[in-house]
Short mmCIF file of C-alpha atoms in Angstrom, two decimals:
data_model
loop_
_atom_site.label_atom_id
_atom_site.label_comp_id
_atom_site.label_asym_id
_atom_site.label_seq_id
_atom_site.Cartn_x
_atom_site.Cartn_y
_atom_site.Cartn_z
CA UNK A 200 0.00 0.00 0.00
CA UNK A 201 1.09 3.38 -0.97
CA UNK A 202 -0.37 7.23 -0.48
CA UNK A 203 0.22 7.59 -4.21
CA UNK A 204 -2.59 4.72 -4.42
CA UNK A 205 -5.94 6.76 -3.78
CA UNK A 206 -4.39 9.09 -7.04
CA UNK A 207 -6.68 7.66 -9.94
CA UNK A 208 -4.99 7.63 -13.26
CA UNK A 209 -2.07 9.78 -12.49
CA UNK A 210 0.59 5.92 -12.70
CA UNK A 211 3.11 8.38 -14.31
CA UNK A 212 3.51 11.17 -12.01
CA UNK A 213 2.54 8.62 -9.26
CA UNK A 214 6.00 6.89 -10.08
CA UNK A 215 8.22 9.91 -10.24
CA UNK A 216 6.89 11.46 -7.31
CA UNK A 217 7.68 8.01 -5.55
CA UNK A 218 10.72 8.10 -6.78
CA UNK A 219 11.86 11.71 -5.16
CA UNK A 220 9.87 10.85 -2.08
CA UNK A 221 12.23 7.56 -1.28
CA UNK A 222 15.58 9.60 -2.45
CA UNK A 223 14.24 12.42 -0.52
CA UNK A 224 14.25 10.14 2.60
CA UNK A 225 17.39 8.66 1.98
CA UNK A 226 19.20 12.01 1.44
CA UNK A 227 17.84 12.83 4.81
CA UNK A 228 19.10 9.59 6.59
CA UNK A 229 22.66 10.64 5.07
CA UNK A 230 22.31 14.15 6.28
CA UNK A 231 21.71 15.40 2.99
CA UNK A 232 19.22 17.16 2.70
CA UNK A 233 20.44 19.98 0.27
CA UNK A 234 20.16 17.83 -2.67
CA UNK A 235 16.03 17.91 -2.34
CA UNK A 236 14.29 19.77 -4.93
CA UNK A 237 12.77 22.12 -2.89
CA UNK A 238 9.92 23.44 -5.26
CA UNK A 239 7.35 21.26 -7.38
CA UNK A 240 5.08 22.71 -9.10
CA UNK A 241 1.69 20.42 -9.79
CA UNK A 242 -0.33 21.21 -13.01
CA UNK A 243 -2.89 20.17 -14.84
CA UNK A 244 -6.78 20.50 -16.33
CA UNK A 245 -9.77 19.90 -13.41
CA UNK A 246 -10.44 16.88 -11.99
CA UNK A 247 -6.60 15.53 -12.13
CA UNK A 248 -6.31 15.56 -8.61
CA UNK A 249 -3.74 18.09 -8.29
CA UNK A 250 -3.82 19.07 -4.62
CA UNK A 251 -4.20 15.52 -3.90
CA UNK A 252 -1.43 14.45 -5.77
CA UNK A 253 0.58 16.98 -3.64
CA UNK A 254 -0.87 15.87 -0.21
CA UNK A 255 0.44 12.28 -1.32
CA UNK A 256 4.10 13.48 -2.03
CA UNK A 257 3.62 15.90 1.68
CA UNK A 258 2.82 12.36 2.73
CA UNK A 259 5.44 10.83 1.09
CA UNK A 260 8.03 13.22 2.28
CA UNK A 261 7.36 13.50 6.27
CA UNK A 262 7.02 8.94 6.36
CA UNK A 263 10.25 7.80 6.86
CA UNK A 264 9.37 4.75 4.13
CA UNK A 265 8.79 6.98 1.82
CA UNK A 266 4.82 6.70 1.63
CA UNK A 267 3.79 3.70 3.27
CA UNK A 268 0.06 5.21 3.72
CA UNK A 269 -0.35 3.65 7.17
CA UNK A 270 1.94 5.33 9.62
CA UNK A 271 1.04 7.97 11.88
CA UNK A 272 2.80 10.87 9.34
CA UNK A 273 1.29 9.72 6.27
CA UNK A 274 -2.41 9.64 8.40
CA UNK A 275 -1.52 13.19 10.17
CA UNK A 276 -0.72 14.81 6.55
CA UNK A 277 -3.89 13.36 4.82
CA UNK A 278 -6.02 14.38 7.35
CA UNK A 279 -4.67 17.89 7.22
CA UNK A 280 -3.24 17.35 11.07
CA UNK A 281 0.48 17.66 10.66
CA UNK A 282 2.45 20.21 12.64
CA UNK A 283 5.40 20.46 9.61
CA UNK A 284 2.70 20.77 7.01
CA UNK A 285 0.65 23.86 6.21
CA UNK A 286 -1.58 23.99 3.26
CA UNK A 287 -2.91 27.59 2.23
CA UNK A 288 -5.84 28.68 -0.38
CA UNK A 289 -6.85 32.41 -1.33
CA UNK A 290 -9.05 34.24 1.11
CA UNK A 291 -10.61 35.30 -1.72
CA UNK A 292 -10.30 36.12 -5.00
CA UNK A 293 -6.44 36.11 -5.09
CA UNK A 294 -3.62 35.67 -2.83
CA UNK A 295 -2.70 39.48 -1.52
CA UNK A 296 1.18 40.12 -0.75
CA UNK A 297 0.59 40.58 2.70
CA UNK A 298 -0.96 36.94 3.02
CA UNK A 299 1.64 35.61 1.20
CA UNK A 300 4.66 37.30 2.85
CA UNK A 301 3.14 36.10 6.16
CA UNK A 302 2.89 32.70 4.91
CA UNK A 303 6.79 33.02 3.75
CA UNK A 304 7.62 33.34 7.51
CA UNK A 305 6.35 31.01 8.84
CA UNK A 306 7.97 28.46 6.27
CA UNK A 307 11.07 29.60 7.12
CA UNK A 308 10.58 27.75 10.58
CA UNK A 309 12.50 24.60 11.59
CA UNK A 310 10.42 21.14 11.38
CA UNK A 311 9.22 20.28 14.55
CA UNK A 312 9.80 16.93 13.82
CA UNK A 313 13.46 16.91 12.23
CA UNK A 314 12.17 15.94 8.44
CA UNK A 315 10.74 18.60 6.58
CA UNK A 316 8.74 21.68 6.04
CA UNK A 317 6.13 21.17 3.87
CA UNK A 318 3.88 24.30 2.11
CA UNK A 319 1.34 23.12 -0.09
CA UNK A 320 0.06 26.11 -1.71
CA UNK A 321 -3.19 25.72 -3.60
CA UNK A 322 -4.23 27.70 -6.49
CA UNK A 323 -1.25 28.82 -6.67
CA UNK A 324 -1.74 30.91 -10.32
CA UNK A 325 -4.11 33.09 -7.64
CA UNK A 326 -1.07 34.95 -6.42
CA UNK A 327 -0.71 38.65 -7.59
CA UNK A 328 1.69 40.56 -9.08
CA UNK A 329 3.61 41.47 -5.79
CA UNK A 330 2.73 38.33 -4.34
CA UNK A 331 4.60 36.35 -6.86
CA UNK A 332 7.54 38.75 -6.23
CA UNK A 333 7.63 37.69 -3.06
CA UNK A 334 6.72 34.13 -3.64
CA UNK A 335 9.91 33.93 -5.90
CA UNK A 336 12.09 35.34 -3.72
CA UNK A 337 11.44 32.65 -0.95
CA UNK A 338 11.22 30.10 -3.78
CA UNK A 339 15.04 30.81 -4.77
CA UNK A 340 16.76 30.87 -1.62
CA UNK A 341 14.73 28.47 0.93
CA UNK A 342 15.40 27.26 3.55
CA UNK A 343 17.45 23.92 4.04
CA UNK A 344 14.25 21.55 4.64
CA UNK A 345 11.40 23.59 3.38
CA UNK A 346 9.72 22.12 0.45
CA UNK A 347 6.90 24.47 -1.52
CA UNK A 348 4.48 22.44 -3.50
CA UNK A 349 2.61 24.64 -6.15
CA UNK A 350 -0.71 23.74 -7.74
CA UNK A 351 -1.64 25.16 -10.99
CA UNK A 352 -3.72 24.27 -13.76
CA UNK A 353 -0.83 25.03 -16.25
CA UNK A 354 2.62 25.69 -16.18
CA UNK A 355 2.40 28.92 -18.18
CA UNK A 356 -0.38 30.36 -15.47
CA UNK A 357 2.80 31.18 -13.73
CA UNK A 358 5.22 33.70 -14.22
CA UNK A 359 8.44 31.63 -15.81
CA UNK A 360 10.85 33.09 -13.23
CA UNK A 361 8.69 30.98 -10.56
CA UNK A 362 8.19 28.36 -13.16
CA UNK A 363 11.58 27.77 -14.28
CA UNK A 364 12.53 27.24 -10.40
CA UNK A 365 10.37 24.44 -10.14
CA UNK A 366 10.17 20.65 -10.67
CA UNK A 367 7.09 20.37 -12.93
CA UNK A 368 4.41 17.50 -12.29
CA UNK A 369 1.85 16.74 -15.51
CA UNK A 370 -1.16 15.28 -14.65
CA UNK A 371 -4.09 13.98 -16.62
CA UNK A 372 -7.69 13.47 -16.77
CA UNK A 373 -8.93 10.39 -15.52
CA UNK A 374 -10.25 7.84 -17.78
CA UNK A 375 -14.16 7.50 -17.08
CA UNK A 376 -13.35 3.83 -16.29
CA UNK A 377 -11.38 4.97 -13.43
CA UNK A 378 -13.18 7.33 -12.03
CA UNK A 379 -16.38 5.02 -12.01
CA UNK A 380 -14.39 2.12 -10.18
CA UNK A 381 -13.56 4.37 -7.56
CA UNK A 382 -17.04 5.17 -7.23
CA UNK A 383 -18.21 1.74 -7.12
CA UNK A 384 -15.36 0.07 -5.46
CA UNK A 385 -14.25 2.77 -2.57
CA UNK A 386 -17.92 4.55 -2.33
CA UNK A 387 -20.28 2.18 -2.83
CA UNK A 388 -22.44 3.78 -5.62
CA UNK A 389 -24.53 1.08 -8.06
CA UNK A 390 -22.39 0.65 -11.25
CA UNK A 391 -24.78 2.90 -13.33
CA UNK A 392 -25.05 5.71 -10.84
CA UNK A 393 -21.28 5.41 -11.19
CA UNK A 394 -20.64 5.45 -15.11
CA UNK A 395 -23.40 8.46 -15.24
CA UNK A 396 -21.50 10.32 -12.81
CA UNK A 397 -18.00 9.78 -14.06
CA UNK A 398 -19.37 10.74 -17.74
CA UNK A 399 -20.50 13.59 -17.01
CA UNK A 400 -18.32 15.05 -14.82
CA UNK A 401 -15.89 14.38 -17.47
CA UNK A 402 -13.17 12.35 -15.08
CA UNK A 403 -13.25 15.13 -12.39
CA UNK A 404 -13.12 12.45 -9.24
CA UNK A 405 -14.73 15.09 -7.22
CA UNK A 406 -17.44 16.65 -9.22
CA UNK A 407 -18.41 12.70 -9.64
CA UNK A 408 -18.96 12.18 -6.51
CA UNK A 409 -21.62 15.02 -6.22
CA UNK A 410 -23.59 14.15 -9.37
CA UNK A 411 -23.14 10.20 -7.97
CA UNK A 412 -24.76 11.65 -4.06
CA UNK A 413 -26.31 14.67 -4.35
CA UNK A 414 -29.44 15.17 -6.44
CA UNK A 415 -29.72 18.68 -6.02
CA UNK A 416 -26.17 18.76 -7.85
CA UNK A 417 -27.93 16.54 -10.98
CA UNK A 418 -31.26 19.27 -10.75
CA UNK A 419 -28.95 21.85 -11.04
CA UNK A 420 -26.53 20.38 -14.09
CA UNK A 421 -30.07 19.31 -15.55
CA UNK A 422 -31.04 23.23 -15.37
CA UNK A 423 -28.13 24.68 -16.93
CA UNK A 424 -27.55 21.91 -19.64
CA UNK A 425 -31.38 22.95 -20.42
CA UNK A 426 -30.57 26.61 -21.37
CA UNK A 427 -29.55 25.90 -25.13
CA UNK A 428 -32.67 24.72 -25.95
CA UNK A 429 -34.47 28.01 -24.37
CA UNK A 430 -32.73 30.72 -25.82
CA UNK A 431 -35.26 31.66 -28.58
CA UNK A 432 -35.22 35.27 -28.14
CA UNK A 433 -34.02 37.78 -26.38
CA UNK A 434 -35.92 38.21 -23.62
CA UNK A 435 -35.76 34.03 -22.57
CA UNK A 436 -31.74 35.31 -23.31
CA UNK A 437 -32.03 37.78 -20.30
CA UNK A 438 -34.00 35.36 -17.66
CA UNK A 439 -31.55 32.39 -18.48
CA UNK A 440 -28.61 35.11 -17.51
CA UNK A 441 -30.74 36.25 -14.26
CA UNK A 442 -31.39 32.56 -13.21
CA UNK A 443 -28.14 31.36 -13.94
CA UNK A 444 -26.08 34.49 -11.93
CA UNK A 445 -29.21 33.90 -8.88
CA UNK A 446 -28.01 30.72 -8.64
CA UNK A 447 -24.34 31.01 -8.31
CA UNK A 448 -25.31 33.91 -5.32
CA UNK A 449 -27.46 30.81 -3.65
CA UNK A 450 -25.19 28.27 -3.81
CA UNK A 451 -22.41 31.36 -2.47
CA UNK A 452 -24.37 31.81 0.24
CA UNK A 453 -25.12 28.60 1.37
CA UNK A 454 -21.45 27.37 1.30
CA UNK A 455 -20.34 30.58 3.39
CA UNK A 456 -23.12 31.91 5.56
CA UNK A 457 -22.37 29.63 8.48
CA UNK A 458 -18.69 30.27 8.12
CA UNK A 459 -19.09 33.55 8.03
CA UNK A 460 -21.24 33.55 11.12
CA UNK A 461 -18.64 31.71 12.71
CA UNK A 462 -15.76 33.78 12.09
CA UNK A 463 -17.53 37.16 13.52
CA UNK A 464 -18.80 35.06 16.59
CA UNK A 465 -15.21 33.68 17.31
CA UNK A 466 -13.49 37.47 16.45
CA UNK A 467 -16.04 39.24 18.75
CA UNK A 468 -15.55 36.66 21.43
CA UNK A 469 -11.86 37.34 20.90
CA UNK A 470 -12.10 41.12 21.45
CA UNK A 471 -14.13 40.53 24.86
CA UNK A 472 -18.28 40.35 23.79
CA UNK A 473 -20.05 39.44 26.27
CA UNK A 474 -17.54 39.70 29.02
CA UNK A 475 -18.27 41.21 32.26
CA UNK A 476 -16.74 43.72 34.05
CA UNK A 477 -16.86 47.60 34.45
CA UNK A 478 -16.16 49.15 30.81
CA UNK A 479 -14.55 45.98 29.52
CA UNK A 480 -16.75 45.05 27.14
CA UNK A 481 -17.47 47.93 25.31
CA UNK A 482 -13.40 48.85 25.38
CA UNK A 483 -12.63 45.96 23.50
CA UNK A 484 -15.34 45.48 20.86
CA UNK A 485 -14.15 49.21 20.22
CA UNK A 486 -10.98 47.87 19.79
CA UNK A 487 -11.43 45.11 17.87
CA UNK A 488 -13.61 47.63 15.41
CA UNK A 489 -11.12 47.33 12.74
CA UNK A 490 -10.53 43.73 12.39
CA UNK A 491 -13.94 43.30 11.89
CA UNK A 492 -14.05 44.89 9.13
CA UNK A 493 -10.85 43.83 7.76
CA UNK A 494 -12.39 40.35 8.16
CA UNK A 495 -15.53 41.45 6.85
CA UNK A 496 -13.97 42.08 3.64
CA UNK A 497 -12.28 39.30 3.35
CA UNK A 498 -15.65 37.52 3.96
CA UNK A 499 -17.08 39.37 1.03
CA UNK A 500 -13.93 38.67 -1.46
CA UNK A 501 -14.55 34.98 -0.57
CA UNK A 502 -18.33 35.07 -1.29
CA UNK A 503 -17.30 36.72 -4.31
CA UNK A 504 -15.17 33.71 -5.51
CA UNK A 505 -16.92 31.02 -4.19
CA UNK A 506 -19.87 33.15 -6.71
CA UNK A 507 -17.29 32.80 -9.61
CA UNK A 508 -15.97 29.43 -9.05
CA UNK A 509 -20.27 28.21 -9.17
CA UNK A 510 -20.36 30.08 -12.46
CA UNK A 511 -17.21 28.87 -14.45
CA UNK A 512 -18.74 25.50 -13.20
CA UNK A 513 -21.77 26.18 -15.32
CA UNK A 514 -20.20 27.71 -18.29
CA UNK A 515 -17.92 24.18 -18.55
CA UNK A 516 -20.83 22.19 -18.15
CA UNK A 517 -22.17 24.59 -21.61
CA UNK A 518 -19.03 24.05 -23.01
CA UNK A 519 -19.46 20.31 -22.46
CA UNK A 520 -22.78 20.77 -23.86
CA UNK A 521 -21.73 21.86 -26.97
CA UNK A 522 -18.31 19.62 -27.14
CA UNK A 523 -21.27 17.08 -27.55
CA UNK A 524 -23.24 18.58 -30.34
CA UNK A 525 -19.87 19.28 -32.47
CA UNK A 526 -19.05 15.82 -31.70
CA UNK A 527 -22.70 14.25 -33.13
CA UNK A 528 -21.72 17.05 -36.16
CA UNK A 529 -18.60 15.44 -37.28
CA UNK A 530 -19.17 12.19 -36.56
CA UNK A 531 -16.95 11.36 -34.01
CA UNK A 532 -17.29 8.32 -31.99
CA UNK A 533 -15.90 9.81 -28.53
CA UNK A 534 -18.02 8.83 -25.67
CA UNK A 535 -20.55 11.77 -25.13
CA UNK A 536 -20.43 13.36 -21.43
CA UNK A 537 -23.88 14.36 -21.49
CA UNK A 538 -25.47 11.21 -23.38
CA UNK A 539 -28.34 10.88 -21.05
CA UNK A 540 -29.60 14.36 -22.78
CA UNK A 541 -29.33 12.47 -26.42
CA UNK A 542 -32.67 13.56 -27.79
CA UNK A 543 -32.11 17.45 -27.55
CA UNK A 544 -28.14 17.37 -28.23
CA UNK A 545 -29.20 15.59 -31.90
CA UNK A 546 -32.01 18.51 -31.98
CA UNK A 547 -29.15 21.00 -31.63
CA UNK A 548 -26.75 19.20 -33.74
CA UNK A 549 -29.19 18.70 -36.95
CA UNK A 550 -30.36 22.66 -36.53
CA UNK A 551 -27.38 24.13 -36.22
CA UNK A 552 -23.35 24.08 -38.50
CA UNK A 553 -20.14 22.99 -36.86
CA UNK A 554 -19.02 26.54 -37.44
CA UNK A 555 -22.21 27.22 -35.35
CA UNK A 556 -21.24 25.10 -32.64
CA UNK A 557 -17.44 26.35 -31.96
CA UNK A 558 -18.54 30.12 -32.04
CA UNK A 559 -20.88 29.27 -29.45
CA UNK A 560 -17.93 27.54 -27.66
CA UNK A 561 -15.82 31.18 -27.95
CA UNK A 562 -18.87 32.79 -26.98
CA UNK A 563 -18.90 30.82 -23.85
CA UNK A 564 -14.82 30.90 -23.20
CA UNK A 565 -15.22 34.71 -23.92
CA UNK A 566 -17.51 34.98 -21.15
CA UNK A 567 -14.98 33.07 -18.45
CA UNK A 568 -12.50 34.99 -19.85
CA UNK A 569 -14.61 38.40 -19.11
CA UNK A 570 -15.48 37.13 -15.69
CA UNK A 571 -11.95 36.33 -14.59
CA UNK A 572 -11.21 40.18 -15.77
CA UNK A 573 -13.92 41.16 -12.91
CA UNK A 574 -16.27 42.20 -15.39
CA UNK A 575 -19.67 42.13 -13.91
CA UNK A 576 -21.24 38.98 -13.85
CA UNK A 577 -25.02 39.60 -14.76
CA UNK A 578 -23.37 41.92 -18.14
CA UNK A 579 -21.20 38.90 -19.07
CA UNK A 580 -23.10 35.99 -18.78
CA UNK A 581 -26.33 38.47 -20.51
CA UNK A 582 -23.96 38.89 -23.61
CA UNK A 583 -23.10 35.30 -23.73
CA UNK A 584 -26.89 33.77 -23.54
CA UNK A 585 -27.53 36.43 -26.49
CA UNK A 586 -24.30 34.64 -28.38
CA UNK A 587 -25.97 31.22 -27.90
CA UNK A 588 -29.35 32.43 -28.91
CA UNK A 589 -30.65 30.14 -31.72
CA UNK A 590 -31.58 32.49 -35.39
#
């Protein structure tokens, strides 16, 4: 057994990264610990597994066997519990250069434990400008047993001076094969629960497992893969951009409102509400004024990407959508993500061109592109349903 096993499909990088985690040990048995590469940098589309695939190698690193997926460090780093590893997202939209200068301190600490430091830094093509500055500066000259461990969707979505300082891991998709084993084997889910979910989340392990548990997940996929057949004029163009932006603020909501209730409680409790004593209360909540609303805004940049992140989901999905008409177009005999909607991609396919079909798909790209710009959200995704709109 092996903490490179639970990484479906990735045999290749699952090797190499094997490989570095047993010299890796070995170099620190011999007291040689300079030779480790002390930057990776993990890439590839959604779905690989690329903060997984990360975790593993953290694993791999802090077990002294080099990954045996059973000892107390491999269980500690997989269940996010180490004290030598500390794994970082954005607050919200991006990471700001005072986050990540913070975060460069405290890798410079020793390991409490006498292996290594491990920072697994997700979304790491987040970072801005200044940030990356800084990022590269800890990046060249780290310290003896720190280790960063990038995740990116590409290699270019970094800046090359951070890139070309870094060990580069390629994943891949999963095959749908693989992804609906897991799902059967390791979860439990009837075979053809398993094989619907792992076709249409297009070998995204994660996203599977939603469509396999959660029905709301399939009503909404259902809703948005029904918008191409709806756009028939312009005002069904406008009330497929309102319900699709409504829904992205919903699902935002719901995935931060209790969080967000949580972190004011906690800070407030921190600054003294709700103590007793003469003037105490009210001198600290006064004090504490300002980090409540620093907090507060961070609150609101997360909301704000969590709002993205629910949209870009949708847009793929189109893109999917259409994938699968241009596909029934030319004839090709790749397996369909969204065959269990047959009937109206064949409708779609028989009234529209190819040409058609892949200027819808730049319509829709043009639209995540305009979004990740912060253009705002109900004026993009308006001028993209008006781009799909059948003649």
């Amino acid at each position: 057994m092996s903490v490179f096993d639970d990484l479906v499909g990735q045999e290749q990088a699952s090797a190499v990264l094997s490989r570095a985690a047993h010299a890796a040990a070995e170099a620190v048995a011999g007291g040689r610990g300079a030779g480790m590469t002390h930057a990776w940098l993990f890439t590839g589309p959604p779905g690989s597994g690329r903060e997984d695939a990360a975790r593993a190698f953290a694993a791999a690193l802090m077990c002294p066997s080099g990954g045996c997926g059973h000892c107390d460090q491999c269980h500690q780093v997989l269940i996010g519990s180490h004290p030598d590893l500390e794994a970082v997202k954005p607050e919200g939209l991006s990471y700001s250069v005072k986050q990540t200068r913070e975060l460069i301190l405290r890798a410079a600490g020793a390991p409490t434990q006498g292996r290594w430091r491990v920072i697994l830094f997700e979304n790491a093509d987040r970072v801005t400008e200044s940030a990356a500055n800084a990022l590269l500066k800890a990046i060249e000259e780290p310290p003896p047993r720190t280790v960063w461990l990038l995740c990116s969707p590409a290699p270019d979505d970094m800046i090359i001076t951070i890139r070309s300082r870094c060990r580069v891991v390629s994943l891949v998709t999963p095959s749908g094969e693989a992804v609906a084993h897991v799902l059967a084997t390791r979860d439990g889910v009837p075979w053809e629960m398993a094989t619907f979910a792992a076709r249409a989340s297009q070998g995204d392990l994660a996203r599977a497992r939603l469509l396999a548990s959660d029905e709301g997940v399939r009503r909404r996929r259902d809703a948005v893969l029904a918008i191409p057949r709806s756009l028939s004029g312009v005002g069904e163009c406008i009330t497929a951009a309102e319900r699709l932006v409504k829904t992205a603020e919903e699902e935002a909501a719901a995935a931060t409102t209790l969080l967000n209730e949580s972190e004011t409680t906690d800070l407030r409790r921190l600054y003294g509400e709700g103590s007793t004593g003469k003037g105490l209360n009210r001198g600290l909540v006064r004090g504490g004024a300002g980090a409540l609303r620093e907090l507060e805004d961070r609150q609101k940049s997360r909301a704000t990407r969590v709002k993205r992140d629910s949209l870009d989901g949708a847009l793929l999905e189109l893109v999917s959508y259409y994938r699968d008409v241009l596909a029934m177009q030319l004839g090709a005999t790749v397996e369909l993500a969204n065959d269990d909607h047959r009937f109206e991609l064949d409708s779609i396919a028989r009234g529209s061109t190819a040409e058609e079909t892949l200027r819808r798909i730049d319509v829709i790209m043009q639209c995540r592109e305009r979004l990740a710009a912060n253009v705002n959200p109900q004026i993009a995704v308006e001028a993209m349903m008006l781009g799909l709109r059948r003649p």
